[in-house]
Each structure stands twice: as structure tokens, then as C-alpha cells.
Amino acid sequence: MLEVNAAQQIVLAAVKPLSPTREPLDRRLLGRLLAEEIIAPQDSPACDKSLRDGYAVRAADCPSAGTVLQVIGEIAAGAAPGAGIGPGQCQRIFTGAPLPAGADAVVMQEDVELLPTGHIRLRQGPVRPGQWVYPRGQEMHAGEAILTPDTRLTPAALGVLASLGRASVQVIAAPRVGIVATGNELLAPGQPGTPGKIYNSNGPLLSALLAALPLESIDFGILPDEEAPLRAGLERMLQQCHAIVIAGGMSVGDYDLVPRTLRTLGLDEHIRQVRMKPGKPFLFGRCGDRLVFGLPGNPVSAFVCCQLFVLPALRRLLGYAEADCYPPVLPARFREAFAASNDRPTYHPARYELRPTELLVKPLPWSGAPDLRALLAANALLLLPPGDVRYAPTDPASFIPLDRT
Ligand SMILES: Nc1nc2c(c(=O)[nH]1)N[C@H]1C(S)=C(S)[C@@H](COP(=O)(O)OP(=O)(O)OC[C@H]3O[C@@H](n4cnc5c(N)ncnc54)[C@H](O)[C@@H]3O)O[C@H]1N2
Ligand code: MOO
């Protein structure tokens, strides 16, 4: 049976980033990949600016405390610089306002005494040239490359793009991803419960996991274990989405119809099972250029397969470099003794904590693939090898953090 690492490589090898598109600059671009080089159109700041509320002066006029200067006008932020200043003169100025011609320094208003004659007297001196001035081009020069293609857009990058006056940018397109739960036993939240039925937790669980990425996800609700409506539903999803995520009906039972139904829709199956627990009946393939992920119905299995295979593939569709697509695996030490017995490599819900110099990890009580409640307290998946294993406190461990953003 395929190992997890090999399966992850097969998935990523089958995914190509989507094409670039031009989109309006807003917060929906957070986490998207830039697809153009951004060049500064002009110097920033475009002129020398004041960093303080106070007075724009000529430093050469201000050798010492007690210097008296004539105030000849006022410049607010957003105003044109207006008249320049000559010897013995200054202008009232506010933070962000352009320095008038002749001025090369700013004196904070706290450092002057305002005289009734319309003059100021310096409380301190000398004034250094450039004092409280943000010089033209200090942040960037016209023609300078500010952002390279393949930059992942952060809040700071979006702020810088806005500061350049950009209303839109070229980014890698965001995929549309469909999610559906299958099973005759499933009820939508709000429907009256009846014996034998359970509520669909996988749909909301997977939608929430996908919400960590800047893509459009569509929840297609529930499809039954019946061939005709299942086929029609999956076909509709394939028409509308770049990738589809199906949970349930993946195993070998008489009502596990998903794999064979996908085959009638032209599935090119790349993966049918992976040597892991939970999540063994994971399916991956393509229908034409659509990516198809079949997750086992047990909620923790669906969760783990989403973390290990679906999210990495979607990051790749978004244009992330391959190495940035995988969830990180971090080294740690066991916080306490633990004994495990598993027939496959296992991803066990756990809690990690940062101690001054190392990470400690503690497996949580967990009763297996259906036990979604165990994930409530988890912030990690602890990797455990197959077989009977006993760990003592401080033994080495490795885990996947679940709180990575
Ligand atoms: N004879 C075998 N039986 C099973 C095998 C096997 O190899 N041989 N594999 C087991 C493993 S491992 C898993 S995992 C499950 C996965 O099976 P399916 O993908 O077919 O999932 P279902 O049978 O549809 O459901 C399993 C379980 O999860 C519940 N479920 C399903 N969907 C949801 C949902 N949307 N929300 C909440 N709970 C859901 C479902 O009611 C079942 O209890 O198969 C083993 N069997
Ligand atoms: O592989 Mo299944 O997901 O253990 O229960």
C-alpha cells in the first residue's frame, strides 16, 4: 500500500497552478500569489516631509537655544508646500506635510516658545540638518522593484500596493472547490433526528478547513448512496469546480458507491488507498483537468486526509512553491509516558506546548476515526509508527501543528 509521503508527491505532481488573472486590490487577495513584478512608479515619499507637528526651519539659522524666528505661514498635511522660507524665517508645519523650499529641518512645537509677535524662540539648539525630516525617496525610489512575482500577499504587501496607488493586480487565480458529504444516514443540521440517522459534520468541518485558504468553496450539501442522484450531483460539481472534495462512501461496503460512480464520470485514479490511520480509503484522481479527492466518511479520517492531501494540493493550485504546500512536521519530546499499538503509521490527536527551549507534545485520549470530539482539544497531530511502541517522558517525537496560519 502507498506510503503517505509517496501519496503526497503523487498528488502534488498532478497539480499545476492556475493561470494569472487581474483582480481588484482588496482583502480577498490576502494569501494569494502575485503574478507580476511591482515597480515603484515614483519616489516615496515624493518630497521631503515633516515627521512632527512643529516648525519648518533652516538648520543653519538655529545654532543655539534662544534663536528667534519669524513664522511666515502654515502648511498642513495634504497642502502644497507654498512659499519658501528665507533667513530668519520658518513656517508652521504638521506631520506628513511637505517641507517648504529652503527648509531642511523641523523643530517640534514642544521645543519652542510662541511669542506674541508671531515669532518663535527655540528652547534647544543647535538644530541638526534633516532633524524630523522624512527625506524624498527614503522608502523607495522610482523604478525600484518592490515586489517580485510569486510573492504571497500579506497584509503589509496589500498595504504597500495600495500606497503605490494600485487598484488591481495580477494574481494567480483562486480555485473554486466543491465539498459534498455522501451517505443515506446523513441529515442536515436542523432536520429532525431519527433512529439510524446522524448529522453531517464532514461538510462544515471541511468547509471550515478550506476557509484557511483564499479560495472559493461551495458546499454541495449531501448526496445519497444511490447511483443516479450521486452521479448527477458529482457531475454538476465537476462542471462548476476546479477541485471536488467528497467525504464518505469511499470504502468497500455495498453502499460505498463513490469510486465506481466517479469511474463512470471518467476518473483517472492516481491513488486508491494509503498506509495511514485514520484515512486509509483515501482516493485521488482527475476527471479531465478537475482534481478529485475522495475522503473516508469517518470525520477524523476526513480531517487528516484534508490536512495531508487536500490543503497541500489547493496551495499548489494557488501557485505556492511545492515546498510551501506541505504541512510542517516539527520535532518535539513526549511530555509524558505513552504506549500505542497501531497497524499503520498513525496521526494521533495531540497537544503541543512551547517550553523555553523545546516543544513538548502530549497525545490526547482518542477512540479512533469516528471520534471527532477528540480534536476539540487538539492543536497537533502526533506521528506514531506502526507496531507496539512505548514512550517515556522526553523521548523524541514529531508532530504536525494544526494552528499554523
Ligand atoms: N471491510 C472493510 N470495512 C472498512 C474498511 C476496510 O478496509 N474494509 N475500511 C474502514 C475504514 S479505515 C474507514 S475510514 C471507513 C471509511 O469508509 P467510507 O469512506 O466508506 O465511509 P462511510 O462508510 O460512508 O462512513 C464511515 C463512518 O463515518 C460516518 N460518516 C460518513 N459521513 C459522515 C458525515 N458527513 N458526517 C459525519 N459522519 C459521517 C458514517 O456514518 C460511518 O459511521 O470504512 C471502514 N470500513
Ligand atoms: O483508515 Mo480509517 O480512517 O482508520 O478509520
Short mmCIF file of C-alpha atoms and ligand atoms in Angstrom, two decimals:
data_model
loop_
_atom_site.label_atom_id
_atom_site.label_comp_id
_atom_site.label_asym_id
_atom_site.label_seq_id
_atom_site.Cartn_x
_atom_site.Cartn_y
_atom_site.Cartn_z
CA MET A 1 0.00 0.00 0.00
CA LEU A 2 1.16 3.55 -0.79
CA GLU A 3 3.01 5.42 1.99
CA VAL A 4 1.86 8.94 2.97
CA ASN A 5 4.95 10.72 1.57
CA ALA A 6 4.66 8.95 -1.77
CA ALA A 7 0.93 9.74 -1.92
CA GLN A 8 1.60 13.42 -1.18
CA GLN A 9 4.12 13.53 -4.02
CA ILE A 10 1.67 11.90 -6.43
CA VAL A 11 -0.97 14.48 -5.51
CA LEU A 12 1.33 17.48 -5.95
CA ALA A 13 2.79 16.12 -9.20
CA ALA A 14 -0.75 16.08 -10.64
CA VAL A 15 -1.49 19.72 -9.75
CA LYS A 16 -0.47 22.73 -11.82
CA PRO A 17 -1.03 26.28 -10.56
CA LEU A 18 -3.97 28.09 -12.13
CA SER A 19 -3.39 30.94 -14.63
CA PRO A 20 -2.87 34.59 -13.68
CA THR A 21 -5.83 36.95 -13.63
CA ARG A 22 -6.27 40.65 -12.81
CA GLU A 23 -8.25 41.30 -9.63
CA PRO A 24 -9.24 44.37 -7.62
CA LEU A 25 -6.97 45.13 -4.70
CA ASP A 26 -8.85 44.21 -1.53
CA ARG A 27 -8.56 41.90 1.46
CA ARG A 28 -9.75 38.90 -0.57
CA LEU A 29 -6.25 38.88 -2.09
CA LEU A 30 -4.69 38.00 1.29
CA GLY A 31 -2.63 34.81 0.82
CA ARG A 32 -2.86 34.92 -3.00
CA LEU A 33 0.26 34.72 -5.16
CA LEU A 34 1.30 37.83 -7.06
CA ALA A 35 1.84 37.18 -10.79
CA GLU A 36 3.60 40.38 -11.82
CA GLU A 37 6.63 42.41 -10.77
CA ILE A 38 5.72 45.59 -8.92
CA ILE A 39 7.89 48.62 -9.74
CA ALA A 40 7.70 51.86 -7.73
CA PRO A 41 6.10 54.43 -10.07
CA GLN A 42 7.66 57.35 -8.16
CA ASP A 43 9.82 58.18 -5.18
CA SER A 44 8.22 57.62 -1.80
CA PRO A 45 7.89 59.95 -0.11
CA ALA A 46 7.59 62.06 -3.25
CA CYS A 47 9.10 65.08 -1.44
CA ASP A 48 10.79 65.85 1.90
CA LYS A 49 8.12 65.61 4.60
CA SER A 50 7.77 66.60 8.21
CA LEU A 51 7.81 63.80 10.82
CA ARG A 52 6.50 66.09 13.57
CA ASP A 53 3.98 68.85 14.31
CA GLY A 54 6.09 71.98 14.74
CA TYR A 55 8.02 74.46 12.60
CA ALA A 56 9.97 74.00 9.36
CA VAL A 57 13.30 75.81 9.71
CA ARG A 58 16.72 76.30 8.14
CA ALA A 59 19.13 74.42 10.43
CA ALA A 60 21.86 76.97 9.69
CA ASP A 61 19.64 79.67 11.28
CA CYS A 62 19.36 77.74 14.56
CA PRO A 63 22.81 77.46 16.20
CA SER A 64 21.57 77.54 19.79
CA ALA A 65 18.70 77.78 22.25
CA GLY A 66 17.15 81.26 22.28
CA THR A 67 17.17 81.69 18.48
CA VAL A 68 14.13 83.72 17.39
CA LEU A 69 12.48 83.05 14.01
CA GLN A 70 9.59 84.74 12.21
CA VAL A 71 6.60 82.47 11.40
CA ILE A 72 5.56 83.39 7.82
CA GLY A 73 2.83 80.81 7.15
CA GLU A 74 1.37 77.34 7.74
CA ILE A 75 1.46 74.03 5.82
CA ALA A 76 -0.94 71.19 6.74
CA ALA A 77 -0.65 67.59 5.51
CA GLY A 78 -2.13 67.42 2.02
CA ALA A 79 -1.34 71.10 1.31
CA ALA A 80 1.04 72.26 -1.38
CA PRO A 81 4.34 73.50 0.12
CA GLY A 82 3.53 77.17 -0.64
CA ALA A 83 6.10 79.91 -0.15
CA GLY A 84 9.68 79.05 0.70
CA ILE A 85 11.47 80.42 3.74
CA GLY A 86 14.40 82.78 3.82
CA PRO A 87 16.97 83.58 6.50
CA GLY A 88 15.42 84.07 9.95
CA GLN A 89 12.08 82.66 8.82
CA CYS A 90 10.10 79.49 9.48
CA GLN A 91 6.67 78.02 8.68
CA ARG A 92 4.21 76.28 10.97
CA ILE A 93 4.11 72.65 9.74
CA PHE A 94 2.23 69.45 10.60
CA THR A 95 3.21 65.77 10.48
CA GLY A 96 3.20 64.49 6.89
CA ALA A 97 3.19 67.95 5.30
CA PRO A 98 5.78 68.79 2.59
CA LEU A 99 8.71 70.96 3.69
CA PRO A 100 8.73 74.45 2.13
CA ALA A 101 11.62 75.40 -0.15
CA GLY A 102 14.64 76.48 1.90
CA ALA A 103 13.72 74.44 4.98
CA ASP A 104 15.92 71.46 5.88
CA ALA A 105 14.75 70.63 9.42
CA VAL A 106 11.72 70.62 11.70
CA VAL A 107 11.57 71.73 15.32
CA MET A 108 8.85 70.07 17.43
CA GLN A 109 6.29 72.51 18.80
CA GLU A 110 7.13 71.31 22.36
CA ASP A 111 10.67 72.66 21.82
CA VAL A 112 9.67 76.27 21.04
CA GLU A 113 8.08 79.18 22.86
CA LEU A 114 5.45 81.06 20.83
CA LEU A 115 5.93 84.82 21.15
CA PRO A 116 3.02 87.35 20.90
CA THR A 117 4.80 89.00 17.94
CA GLY A 118 4.23 85.96 15.70
CA HIS A 119 7.77 84.72 16.26
CA ILE A 120 9.06 81.55 17.94
CA ARG A 121 12.00 81.20 20.30
CA LEU A 122 13.88 77.87 20.36
CA ARG A 123 14.18 76.20 23.74
CA GLN A 124 17.00 73.96 22.47
CA GLY A 125 19.81 74.16 19.95
CA PRO A 126 21.60 73.65 17.72
CA VAL A 127 19.15 72.18 15.19
CA ARG A 128 20.69 69.43 13.06
CA PRO A 129 20.01 69.48 9.25
CA GLY A 130 17.48 66.74 8.48
CA GLN A 131 16.03 66.76 12.03
CA TRP A 132 12.45 65.31 11.96
CA VAL A 133 12.51 65.21 8.15
CA TYR A 134 11.46 62.12 6.17
CA PRO A 135 13.54 62.67 3.02
CA ARG A 136 12.25 62.21 -0.53
CA GLY A 137 12.81 58.61 -1.77
CA GLN A 138 13.71 57.29 1.70
CA GLU A 139 11.22 54.39 1.48
CA MET A 140 11.53 53.67 -2.24
CA HIS A 141 12.91 55.16 -5.44
CA ALA A 142 11.07 55.47 -8.77
CA GLY A 143 11.84 52.38 -10.89
CA GLU A 144 12.87 50.20 -7.95
CA ALA A 145 11.47 46.61 -7.87
CA ILE A 146 9.34 46.43 -4.72
CA LEU A 147 7.61 43.02 -5.04
CA THR A 148 8.62 40.07 -7.20
CA PRO A 149 6.18 37.70 -8.90
CA ASP A 150 5.42 34.69 -6.66
CA THR A 151 5.19 36.88 -3.56
CA ARG A 152 2.47 35.62 -1.23
CA LEU A 153 0.32 38.64 -0.45
CA THR A 154 0.43 39.59 3.22
CA PRO A 155 -1.37 42.48 4.92
CA ALA A 156 1.86 44.50 4.55
CA ALA A 157 2.11 43.70 0.82
CA LEU A 158 -1.53 44.77 0.29
CA GLY A 159 -0.80 47.99 2.19
CA VAL A 160 2.29 48.70 0.06
CA LEU A 161 0.36 48.03 -3.18
CA ALA A 162 -2.33 50.46 -2.01
CA SER A 163 0.37 53.02 -1.17
CA LEU A 164 1.53 52.79 -4.80
CA GLY A 165 -1.98 53.67 -5.93
CA ARG A 166 -2.70 50.22 -7.36
CA ALA A 167 -6.42 49.47 -7.73
CA SER A 168 -5.84 45.99 -9.20
CA VAL A 169 -3.01 43.46 -9.57
CA GLN A 170 -2.22 40.28 -11.48
CA VAL A 171 -2.51 37.26 -9.20
CA ILE A 172 -2.78 33.51 -9.68
CA ALA A 173 -6.50 32.69 -9.99
CA ALA A 174 -8.27 31.31 -6.94
CA PRO A 175 -9.71 27.83 -7.37
CA ARG A 176 -13.39 27.05 -6.91
CA VAL A 177 -13.65 23.96 -4.72
CA GLY A 178 -16.80 21.89 -4.18
CA ILE A 179 -17.42 19.94 -0.98
CA VAL A 180 -20.02 17.22 -0.57
CA ALA A 181 -20.86 14.57 2.02
CA THR A 182 -22.34 11.28 0.86
CA GLY A 183 -24.46 8.81 2.80
CA ASN A 184 -28.11 7.84 3.25
CA GLU A 185 -27.62 8.16 7.01
CA LEU A 186 -26.88 11.89 6.84
CA LEU A 187 -29.13 14.70 7.95
CA ALA A 188 -28.54 18.42 7.50
CA PRO A 189 -28.34 20.36 10.78
CA GLY A 190 -31.84 21.48 11.78
CA GLN A 191 -33.60 18.43 10.34
CA PRO A 192 -35.38 16.32 12.99
CA GLY A 193 -33.20 13.40 14.16
CA THR A 194 -34.49 9.88 13.56
CA PRO A 195 -33.07 6.48 14.57
CA GLY A 196 -30.13 5.42 12.43
CA LYS A 197 -29.50 8.91 11.14
CA ILE A 198 -26.61 11.21 12.01
CA TYR A 199 -25.91 14.82 11.27
CA ASN A 200 -23.48 15.78 8.52
CA SER A 201 -20.41 17.02 10.34
CA ASN A 202 -17.94 16.49 7.49
CA GLY A 203 -19.42 19.21 5.28
CA PRO A 204 -18.99 22.03 7.82
CA LEU A 205 -15.67 20.55 9.04
CA LEU A 206 -14.16 20.53 5.55
CA SER A 207 -15.63 23.93 4.60
CA ALA A 208 -14.00 25.39 7.71
CA LEU A 209 -10.64 23.78 6.94
CA LEU A 210 -10.72 25.19 3.41
CA ALA A 211 -11.60 28.65 4.76
CA ALA A 212 -7.94 28.96 5.84
CA LEU A 213 -7.04 29.39 2.15
CA PRO A 214 -8.00 32.26 -0.16
CA LEU A 215 -10.28 30.28 -2.45
CA GLU A 216 -13.98 29.94 -3.20
CA SER A 217 -15.53 26.88 -1.64
CA ILE A 218 -19.05 25.72 -2.39
CA ASP A 219 -20.85 23.33 -0.04
CA PHE A 220 -22.97 21.00 -2.19
CA GLY A 221 -24.64 19.52 0.89
CA ILE A 222 -25.44 15.81 1.00
CA LEU A 223 -25.69 13.22 -1.78
CA PRO A 224 -27.35 9.83 -1.20
CA ASP A 225 -25.84 6.35 -1.61
CA GLU A 226 -27.82 5.89 -4.84
CA GLU A 227 -26.12 5.73 -8.15
CA ALA A 228 -28.25 8.05 -10.31
CA PRO A 229 -28.52 11.08 -7.98
CA LEU A 230 -24.92 10.56 -6.80
CA ARG A 231 -23.69 10.61 -10.39
CA ALA A 232 -25.79 13.65 -11.28
CA GLY A 233 -24.56 15.52 -8.21
CA LEU A 234 -20.90 14.72 -8.79
CA GLU A 235 -21.20 15.64 -12.45
CA ARG A 236 -22.64 19.05 -11.53
CA MET A 237 -19.76 19.62 -9.10
CA LEU A 238 -17.20 18.68 -11.75
CA GLN A 239 -18.77 21.15 -14.17
CA GLN A 240 -18.57 24.02 -11.70
CA CYS A 241 -15.35 23.43 -9.75
CA HIS A 242 -11.59 23.12 -10.29
CA ALA A 243 -11.43 20.56 -7.48
CA ILE A 244 -14.06 18.49 -5.68
CA VAL A 245 -13.85 17.00 -2.20
CA ILE A 246 -16.19 14.10 -1.46
CA ALA A 247 -16.47 12.63 2.04
CA GLY A 248 -17.90 9.17 2.71
CA GLY A 249 -18.75 6.13 0.61
CA MET A 250 -15.07 5.57 -0.18
CA SER A 251 -14.53 2.10 1.31
CA VAL A 252 -15.53 -1.40 0.19
CA GLY A 253 -19.11 -1.70 1.53
CA ASP A 254 -22.09 -2.43 -0.73
CA TYR A 255 -23.19 1.20 -0.41
CA ASP A 256 -19.72 2.70 -0.96
CA LEU A 257 -20.60 3.81 -4.48
CA VAL A 258 -18.36 6.83 -4.89
CA PRO A 259 -15.27 5.28 -6.55
CA ARG A 260 -17.25 3.33 -9.14
CA THR A 261 -19.55 6.30 -9.84
CA LEU A 262 -16.51 8.53 -10.38
CA ARG A 263 -15.18 5.93 -12.82
CA THR A 264 -18.33 6.33 -14.94
CA LEU A 265 -17.52 10.06 -15.00
CA GLY A 266 -14.07 9.37 -16.47
CA LEU A 267 -11.97 9.30 -13.30
CA ASP A 268 -8.26 8.75 -13.88
CA GLU A 269 -7.48 7.22 -10.49
CA HIS A 270 -3.99 8.02 -9.10
CA ILE A 271 -4.48 6.86 -5.50
CA ARG A 272 -6.95 4.40 -4.02
CA GLN A 273 -5.56 3.64 -0.54
CA VAL A 274 -2.80 4.99 1.69
CA ARG A 275 -0.99 3.22 4.53
CA MET A 276 -2.17 5.55 7.28
CA LYS A 277 -4.54 5.69 10.21
CA PRO A 278 -7.02 7.20 10.10
CA GLY A 279 -7.68 7.75 6.41
CA LYS A 280 -6.75 4.54 4.65
CA PRO A 281 -9.50 4.60 1.98
CA PHE A 282 -8.27 7.95 0.57
CA LEU A 283 -8.87 8.36 -3.15
CA PHE A 284 -7.28 10.86 -5.50
CA GLY A 285 -7.53 11.28 -9.23
CA ARG A 286 -8.54 13.57 -12.03
CA CYS A 287 -11.59 13.87 -14.25
CA GLY A 288 -10.10 15.79 -17.19
CA ASP A 289 -8.45 18.82 -15.61
CA ARG A 290 -10.58 18.60 -12.43
CA LEU A 291 -8.97 17.31 -9.24
CA VAL A 292 -10.97 14.73 -7.32
CA PHE A 293 -10.40 13.99 -3.63
CA GLY A 294 -12.32 11.13 -2.03
CA LEU A 295 -12.08 11.25 1.75
CA PRO A 296 -13.22 8.47 4.10
CA GLY A 297 -16.50 9.23 5.85
CA ASN A 298 -15.21 8.97 9.41
CA PRO A 299 -14.78 12.61 10.44
CA VAL A 300 -11.23 12.33 11.85
CA SER A 301 -10.19 10.43 8.71
CA ALA A 302 -11.65 13.20 6.56
CA PHE A 303 -9.89 15.83 8.70
CA VAL A 304 -6.48 14.14 8.50
CA CYS A 305 -6.73 13.48 4.74
CA CYS A 306 -7.72 17.11 4.20
CA GLN A 307 -4.64 18.29 6.13
CA LEU A 308 -2.24 15.89 4.40
CA PHE A 309 -3.51 15.90 0.81
CA VAL A 310 -6.31 18.37 0.03
CA LEU A 311 -4.87 21.57 1.52
CA PRO A 312 -1.39 20.96 0.01
CA ALA A 313 -2.94 20.44 -3.45
CA LEU A 314 -5.05 23.59 -3.12
CA ARG A 315 -1.99 25.62 -2.05
CA ARG A 316 -0.27 24.37 -5.21
CA LEU A 317 -3.29 25.38 -7.35
CA LEU A 318 -2.95 28.83 -5.76
CA GLY A 319 0.66 28.91 -7.01
CA TYR A 320 2.58 28.21 -3.79
CA ALA A 321 6.04 26.66 -4.29
CA GLU A 322 5.91 22.88 -3.76
CA ALA A 323 7.97 23.03 -0.58
CA ASP A 324 5.49 25.52 0.92
CA CYS A 325 2.48 23.29 0.24
CA TYR A 326 3.11 20.51 2.76
CA PRO A 327 2.13 20.80 6.41
CA PRO A 328 5.27 21.21 8.52
CA VAL A 329 6.45 18.27 10.64
CA LEU A 330 8.15 19.56 13.79
CA PRO A 331 10.48 17.75 16.22
CA ALA A 332 9.40 17.59 19.87
CA ARG A 333 9.65 15.46 23.00
CA PHE A 334 6.95 13.41 24.67
CA ARG A 335 5.58 15.27 27.68
CA GLU A 336 4.59 12.08 29.43
CA ALA A 337 4.80 8.31 29.06
CA PHE A 338 2.63 6.85 26.31
CA ALA A 339 2.00 3.39 24.86
CA ALA A 340 0.50 2.85 21.40
CA SER A 341 -0.38 -0.08 19.22
CA ASN A 342 -1.25 0.66 15.60
CA ASP A 343 -1.30 -1.40 12.42
CA ARG A 344 -0.44 1.63 10.23
CA PRO A 345 1.51 4.89 10.61
CA THR A 346 -0.87 6.93 12.74
CA TYR A 347 -1.80 10.60 13.09
CA HIS A 348 -2.94 10.83 16.71
CA PRO A 349 -4.74 13.97 18.03
CA ALA A 350 -2.37 15.69 20.44
CA ARG A 351 -1.47 18.91 22.19
CA TYR A 352 1.89 20.59 21.90
CA GLU A 353 3.29 23.36 24.01
CA LEU A 354 6.34 25.54 23.74
CA ARG A 355 8.65 25.16 26.74
CA PRO A 356 11.55 27.63 26.99
CA THR A 357 13.90 25.62 24.79
CA GLU A 358 11.84 22.85 23.22
CA LEU A 359 8.43 21.66 22.10
CA LEU A 360 6.63 19.11 24.24
CA VAL A 361 3.79 17.02 22.87
CA LYS A 362 1.12 15.02 24.65
CA PRO A 363 -1.22 12.53 22.91
CA LEU A 364 -4.88 13.13 23.78
CA PRO A 365 -7.43 10.42 24.64
CA TRP A 366 -8.82 9.35 21.26
CA SER A 367 -11.05 6.43 20.38
CA GLY A 368 -10.34 6.36 16.65
CA ALA A 369 -11.55 7.61 13.27
CA PRO A 370 -15.15 8.47 14.31
CA ASP A 371 -14.06 10.36 17.47
CA LEU A 372 -14.21 13.95 16.23
CA ARG A 373 -14.65 15.24 19.77
CA ALA A 374 -11.00 14.37 20.49
CA LEU A 375 -9.96 17.11 18.06
CA LEU A 376 -11.62 19.78 20.21
CA ALA A 377 -8.59 19.98 22.49
CA ALA A 378 -6.02 19.16 19.81
CA ASN A 379 -3.57 21.60 18.27
CA ALA A 380 -1.40 18.89 16.72
CA LEU A 381 -1.34 15.51 15.02
CA LEU A 382 1.32 13.31 16.62
CA LEU A 383 3.04 10.95 14.16
CA LEU A 384 3.28 7.41 15.50
CA PRO A 385 4.92 4.47 13.70
CA PRO A 386 3.08 1.16 13.29
CA GLY A 387 3.55 -1.60 15.86
CA ASP A 388 3.59 -1.73 19.64
CA VAL A 389 5.54 1.24 20.91
CA ARG A 390 6.18 2.63 24.40
CA TYR A 391 7.43 6.13 25.01
CA ALA A 392 8.96 7.61 28.15
CA PRO A 393 8.86 11.33 29.02
CA THR A 394 11.41 13.32 26.92
CA ASP A 395 11.59 10.64 24.19
CA PRO A 396 11.78 12.26 20.73
CA ALA A 397 8.53 12.78 18.84
CA SER A 398 7.35 14.54 15.71
CA PHE A 399 4.06 16.28 15.03
CA ILE A 400 2.11 18.41 12.60
CA PRO A 401 0.90 21.66 14.17
CA LEU A 402 -2.74 22.43 13.41
CA ASP A 403 -2.57 26.11 14.35
CA ARG A 404 -0.28 27.17 11.52
CA THR A 405 -1.87 30.00 9.58
N1 LIG B 1 -14.47 -4.32 5.32
C1 LIG B 1 -13.88 -3.12 5.44
N2 LIG B 1 -14.56 -2.16 6.02
C2 LIG B 1 -14.00 -0.95 6.16
C3 LIG B 1 -12.68 -0.73 5.71
C4 LIG B 1 -12.00 -1.78 5.07
O1 LIG B 1 -10.85 -1.64 4.65
N3 LIG B 1 -12.65 -2.96 4.95
N4 LIG B 1 -12.13 0.49 5.92
C5 LIG B 1 -12.59 1.19 7.09
C6 LIG B 1 -12.02 2.47 7.17
S1 LIG B 1 -10.37 2.52 7.55
C7 LIG B 1 -12.75 3.60 7.09
S2 LIG B 1 -12.00 5.11 7.41
C8 LIG B 1 -14.16 3.61 6.77
C9 LIG B 1 -14.42 4.68 5.69
O2 LIG B 1 -15.42 4.29 4.94
P1 LIG B 1 -16.23 5.20 3.92
O3 LIG B 1 -15.41 6.25 3.32
O4 LIG B 1 -16.92 4.31 3.01
O5 LIG B 1 -17.20 5.98 4.86
P2 LIG B 1 -18.70 5.64 5.23
O6 LIG B 1 -18.88 4.19 5.30
O7 LIG B 1 -19.55 6.40 4.35
O8 LIG B 1 -18.71 6.27 6.68
C10 LIG B 1 -17.88 5.85 7.71
C11 LIG B 1 -18.41 6.38 9.02
O9 LIG B 1 -18.43 7.78 9.03
C12 LIG B 1 -19.73 8.29 9.20
N5 LIG B 1 -19.94 9.44 8.32
C13 LIG B 1 -19.95 9.39 6.98
N6 LIG B 1 -20.16 10.65 6.50
C14 LIG B 1 -20.30 11.44 7.55
C15 LIG B 1 -20.55 12.84 7.69
N7 LIG B 1 -20.71 13.63 6.60
N8 LIG B 1 -20.63 13.37 8.91
C16 LIG B 1 -20.48 12.57 9.99
N9 LIG B 1 -20.23 11.24 9.92
C17 LIG B 1 -20.15 10.68 8.72
C18 LIG B 1 -20.63 7.15 8.78
O10 LIG B 1 -21.91 7.23 9.31
C19 LIG B 1 -19.85 5.95 9.25
O11 LIG B 1 -20.06 5.77 10.63
O12 LIG B 1 -14.56 2.35 6.35
C20 LIG B 1 -14.10 1.27 7.19
N10 LIG B 1 -14.70 0.06 6.75
O1 MOO B 2 -8.41 4.47 7.97
MO1 MOO B 2 -9.92 4.53 8.72
O2 MOO B 2 -9.80 6.20 8.51
O3 MOO B 2 -8.86 4.17 10.12
O4 MOO B 2 -10.84 4.62 10.09
#
